[in-house]
Every structure is written in structure tokens, then in C-alpha cells.
Amino acid sequence: MEVEELRTEVRRRDSKMDEMRRELEQLRKRESEMDDIRRQMLQMSTFIRFAASVPPRAPEDDHVDTDAEGDDYDDDDW
């Protein structure tokens, strides 16, 4: 009878170890997903800081009033 009890205990422990391995694998997967999210957030943060630090560009309009006379044509176009 003692041998059977030992076998039962071994199966129970094996089952418990398998369950713990599955949980560990799930935790590793979640950790990897969190690392991916952190990396994406860092990239977004870096981009936002960069975008905020870049001075605004002049409008891309061919007819900019450079002589401040109220018209929208450059004097040198004539």
C-alpha cells in the first residue's frame, strides 16, 4: 500500500509542477507583452517630444506676401 501512496503523491506533485510551468509561461508571455507596450510608449513619447521641439514650418504656398503690401505675389515674380 505504501508504494501506491508514493505513486499517487508523485503524480500529484508532477501535476502541480506542470501547472506551475504553465503559469510561469503565461507570466513570461505577459511580461513580454508589457515590454512591447513599454517600448511603444517610449517611442511615442520620444516622437511627441521631437514633434513639440520642431519649430513650425511656413505654409507651403507659392504666393507668400513677402513685400507686406497686402497682395499675395512676390515682387520678384514680375
Coordinates of C-alpha atoms in Angstrom, one line a residue, residues 33-76:
E33 CA 3.7 41.9 -23.9
M34 CA 4.3 44.5 -21.3
D35 CA 7.9 45.1 -22.6
D36 CA 6.4 45.6 -26.1
I37 CA 3.9 48.1 -24.7
R38 CA 6.6 50.0 -22.8
R39 CA 8.7 50.1 -25.9
Q40 CA 5.8 51.5 -27.9
M41 CA 5.1 54.1 -25.3
L42 CA 8.7 55.2 -25.2
Q43 CA 8.7 55.6 -29.0
M44 CA 5.5 57.6 -28.8
S45 CA 6.9 59.8 -26.0
T46 CA 10.1 60.4 -28.0
F47 CA 8.1 61.3 -31.1
I48 CA 5.9 63.7 -29.2
R49 CA 8.9 65.4 -27.6
F50 CA 10.5 65.7 -31.0
A51 CA 7.4 67.0 -32.7
A52 CA 6.9 69.6 -29.9
S53 CA 10.5 70.7 -30.3
V54 CA 10.5 71.2 -34.0
P55 CA 9.6 74.8 -35.0
P56 CA 6.5 75.2 -37.1
R57 CA 7.1 75.3 -40.9
A58 CA 6.0 78.1 -43.1
P59 CA 2.9 77.2 -45.2
E60 CA 3.8 75.7 -48.5
D61 CA 2.1 78.5 -50.5
D62 CA 3.7 79.7 -53.7
H63 CA 2.2 83.1 -53.3
V64 CA 3.5 84.4 -50.0
D65 CA 3.3 88.1 -49.3
T66 CA 7.0 88.9 -48.9
D67 CA 6.8 92.6 -49.5
A68 CA 4.0 93.2 -47.0
E69 CA 1.8 95.2 -49.4
G70 CA -1.2 93.1 -48.9
D71 CA -1.1 91.2 -52.2
D72 CA 0.0 87.6 -52.3
Y73 CA 2.5 87.8 -55.1
D74 CA 6.3 88.3 -54.7
D75 CA 7.7 91.4 -56.3
D76 CA 10.4 89.4 -57.9

